[in-house]
Amino acid sequence: MPEWLVLTLAMLAACAVVIAVTFVRHRTASDDEDPSETPDVIEYMTMWIGVVYAIVLGLAIAGVWEARSVAQDHVQAEAQSLHEISERVRVYPADVRDRVRGDIDAYVSHVVTTEWQAMADKGEVTERGDELLARLRVDLTDYRPASDFEAQAYQPLLDQMAAADEARNDRAGSTGATMPGVVWFGLLAGAAITVGMVFALQIRRTARELILAGLFSALIAFLLFLIWDFDAPYSRGITASVEPFLHLFPDAGE
């Protein structure tokens, strides 16, 4: 099901629940109930519950957005390190240089065409990607520099290899959801309490009040959906992009 459709249904469902509860409450209310006599303390509590929940929502959105940005940084760092290896290995003999660059191309191609989809579907990197990166490491570490010029390039290449490996591990560690279950419980419970406090104000069935109550509940549903959408940096919504690999290795996606 498309995510835009999930969002639409969630917002409509939130509005429908609020409106339905309002009608039920109105029908079951006593004849002498006066909605204008809401105690001041209830209005005060409703205001502060809304403020506190707004702060929590803001922190949650900031957290998942930051996690998404960090995930994109991992991709950029990995692609850049591999690109540096591909460029700096030019000082090596042609057969070594071609083998290393071939290993890099094979690895990047696998990440772009296969592993990225596996991350979205299963939330994990592939063993094949580990094998290809390990083969690249072996080619770099097993080579013995034949001159001082090659020796000067040897350690920087290993440093870039270590950086690529670290970036891959970081990418693998950020494939899943970033929000703990207890936080989701708090967000959903807070949404129920915040929307429920609307009924403590004894809203009536006027069109203005029903529209405002529906829009308020739809807004909360949208913000919760936004958090859920950003919660998995590589699989939902505005995900971390594979563009850094494609930019530095244009032939990888072919």
XYZ file of C-alpha atoms in Angstrom:
254
model
C 0.000 0.000 0.000
C 1.450 3.410 -0.966
C 2.576 5.519 1.972
C 0.484 8.503 0.883
C -2.596 6.283 1.049
C -1.641 5.058 4.531
C -1.258 8.668 5.655
C -4.609 9.672 4.164
C -6.422 6.758 5.788
C -4.771 7.448 9.161
C -5.798 11.111 9.108
C -9.347 10.275 8.005
C -9.602 7.607 10.686
C -8.456 10.050 13.367
C -11.052 12.602 12.246
C -13.787 9.961 12.103
C -13.037 8.715 15.618
C -13.142 12.203 17.096
C -16.371 13.092 15.335
C -17.991 9.771 16.246
C -17.055 10.119 19.909
C -18.401 13.672 19.896
C -21.777 12.533 18.553
C -21.981 9.630 21.001
C -21.043 11.846 23.920
C -23.608 14.432 22.889
C -26.389 11.849 22.682
C -25.538 10.373 26.083
C -25.048 13.687 27.861
C -27.562 14.726 30.499
C -30.141 17.354 29.633
C -28.862 19.834 32.196
C -25.223 19.702 31.036
C -23.822 23.126 30.197
C -20.699 23.022 27.950
C -19.855 26.598 28.882
C -19.242 25.622 32.509
C -15.952 23.832 31.966
C -13.797 24.284 35.093
C -10.802 26.529 34.636
C -8.473 23.824 35.946
C -9.476 21.523 33.076
C -8.707 24.223 30.534
C -5.367 24.834 32.230
C -4.507 21.107 32.239
C -5.562 20.720 28.621
C -3.315 23.580 27.573
C -0.266 22.195 29.385
C -0.835 18.634 28.188
C -0.904 19.974 24.638
C 2.271 21.991 25.186
C 4.168 19.084 26.725
C 3.064 16.690 23.999
C 4.034 19.198 21.306
C 7.532 19.354 22.790
C 7.757 15.554 22.836
C 6.608 15.351 19.216
C 9.144 17.980 18.200
C 11.984 16.127 19.905
C 10.909 12.844 18.300
C 10.774 14.385 14.816
C 14.167 16.020 15.334
C 15.601 12.704 16.520
C 14.451 10.631 13.549
C 15.459 13.374 11.107
C 18.926 13.515 12.628
C 19.192 9.721 12.383
C 18.254 9.939 8.724
C 20.892 12.630 8.142
C 23.545 10.565 9.929
C 22.621 7.557 7.778
C 23.162 9.673 4.668
C 26.537 10.765 6.031
C 27.558 7.099 6.367
C 26.761 6.544 2.690
C 28.694 9.645 1.656
C 31.723 8.661 3.749
C 31.780 5.133 2.351
C 31.478 6.257 -1.257
C 34.127 8.946 -0.818
C 36.611 6.539 0.778
C 36.201 4.036 -2.037
C 36.618 6.809 -4.586
C 39.846 7.925 -2.891
C 41.177 4.370 -3.052
C 40.294 4.143 -6.731
C 42.153 7.374 -7.459
C 45.183 6.909 -5.221
C 45.896 3.390 -6.428
C 47.044 4.866 -9.745
C 50.633 4.829 -8.448
C 50.581 1.022 -8.332
C 51.459 -1.219 -11.294
C 48.759 -1.568 -13.937
C 47.746 -5.129 -12.993
C 47.375 -4.251 -9.298
C 45.620 -0.985 -10.090
C 43.131 -2.665 -12.417
C 42.428 -5.448 -9.923
C 41.754 -3.018 -7.086
C 39.542 -0.823 -9.232
C 37.710 -3.903 -10.480
C 37.052 -4.954 -6.887
C 35.737 -1.487 -6.064
C 33.450 -1.468 -9.102
C 32.120 -4.918 -8.211
C 31.438 -3.872 -4.630
C 29.760 -0.576 -5.519
C 27.660 -2.256 -8.199
C 26.495 -4.837 -5.686
C 25.606 -2.158 -3.136
C 23.638 -0.118 -5.653
C 21.802 -2.917 -7.445
C 21.343 -5.569 -4.747
C 22.301 -4.595 -1.230
C 20.311 -1.376 -1.137
C 17.108 -3.297 -1.839
C 18.034 -5.885 0.798
C 18.458 -3.083 3.326
C 14.989 -1.789 2.501
C 13.321 -5.220 2.573
C 15.193 -6.999 5.377
C 16.880 -4.183 7.282
C 20.361 -5.661 6.904
C 23.374 -5.667 4.607
C 24.338 -8.734 2.563
C 27.056 -11.298 3.123
C 28.089 -10.878 -0.498
C 28.885 -7.229 0.194
C 31.065 -8.263 3.127
C 32.909 -10.710 0.899
C 33.533 -8.153 -1.845
C 34.846 -5.576 0.607
C 37.055 -8.194 2.267
C 38.518 -9.083 -1.128
C 39.346 -5.425 -1.722
C 41.060 -5.258 1.660
C 43.162 -8.327 0.858
C 44.275 -6.863 -2.477
C 45.424 -3.669 -0.755
C 47.089 -5.159 2.307
C 48.855 -8.029 0.528
C 50.619 -5.826 -2.003
C 54.267 -5.072 -1.259
C 55.326 -1.624 -2.478
C 58.186 -1.865 -4.944
C 59.416 1.721 -4.539
C 59.444 4.564 -2.058
C 56.764 6.330 -4.072
C 54.439 3.325 -3.777
C 55.334 2.948 -0.095
C 54.212 6.518 0.554
C 50.802 5.706 -0.935
C 50.441 2.385 0.902
C 49.415 3.637 4.364
C 46.957 6.300 3.106
C 45.278 3.592 1.038
C 44.925 1.413 4.124
C 43.518 4.381 6.032
C 40.899 4.915 3.346
C 40.126 1.208 3.391
C 39.572 1.356 7.147
C 37.337 4.408 6.697
C 35.243 2.597 4.076
C 34.918 -0.449 6.307
C 33.887 1.711 9.265
C 31.323 3.571 7.161
C 29.881 0.260 5.971
C 29.575 -0.976 9.550
C 27.881 2.268 10.535
C 25.517 1.907 7.588
C 24.704 -1.651 8.618
C 24.022 -0.484 12.162
C 21.535 2.157 11.089
C 19.372 0.085 8.745
C 16.677 -0.654 11.324
C 14.244 1.526 13.235
C 15.781 4.151 15.483
C 12.869 4.790 17.879
C 12.632 2.369 20.842
C 9.307 0.679 21.490
C 8.838 2.455 24.807
C 9.075 5.804 23.020
C 6.383 4.744 20.571
C 4.201 3.729 23.510
C 4.655 7.187 24.990
C 3.882 8.898 21.699
C 0.698 6.901 21.089
C -0.466 7.199 24.700
C 0.250 10.919 24.620
C -1.753 11.275 21.408
C -4.722 9.496 22.974
C -4.549 11.660 26.108
C -4.099 14.899 24.162
C -7.028 14.202 21.840
C -9.067 12.852 24.747
C -8.663 16.113 26.645
C -10.608 17.788 23.850
C -13.712 16.002 25.126
C -13.018 17.240 28.649
C -13.752 20.703 27.305
C -17.284 19.501 26.446
C -17.217 20.430 22.792
C -20.561 20.685 21.071
C -21.728 19.469 17.677
C -21.353 22.802 15.945
C -19.615 22.675 12.588
C -16.813 24.935 13.789
C -15.949 22.813 16.808
C -16.180 19.537 14.902
C -13.911 20.851 12.143
C -11.337 22.117 14.631
C -11.399 18.861 16.600
C -11.045 16.839 13.404
C -8.158 18.969 12.127
C -6.416 18.732 15.499
C -6.615 14.936 15.523
C -5.570 14.747 11.855
C -2.526 16.921 12.607
C -1.419 14.592 15.391
C -1.950 11.589 13.101
C 0.181 13.285 10.434
C 3.012 14.039 12.871
C 3.019 10.461 14.166
C 3.093 9.187 10.586
C 5.992 11.542 9.862
C 7.967 10.096 12.771
C 7.201 6.544 11.626
C 8.153 7.414 8.048
C 11.575 8.792 9.048
C 12.185 6.067 11.630
C 13.816 3.635 9.154
C 16.453 5.689 7.265
C 16.878 3.229 4.383
C 13.433 1.771 3.826
C 10.579 4.255 4.228
C 9.616 7.691 3.028
C 12.428 10.172 2.450
C 15.196 7.619 2.763
C 18.944 8.002 2.696
C 19.946 8.086 -0.946
C 22.367 5.913 -2.888
C 23.224 8.987 -4.936
C 26.779 9.406 -3.502
C 27.749 6.041 -5.004
C 26.142 6.861 -8.345
C 27.767 10.293 -8.419
C 31.294 8.994 -7.813
C 30.816 5.740 -9.748
C 28.449 6.588 -12.623
C 28.593 3.099 -14.135
C 27.627 1.313 -10.927
C 23.911 1.271 -11.597
C 24.194 -0.274 -15.063
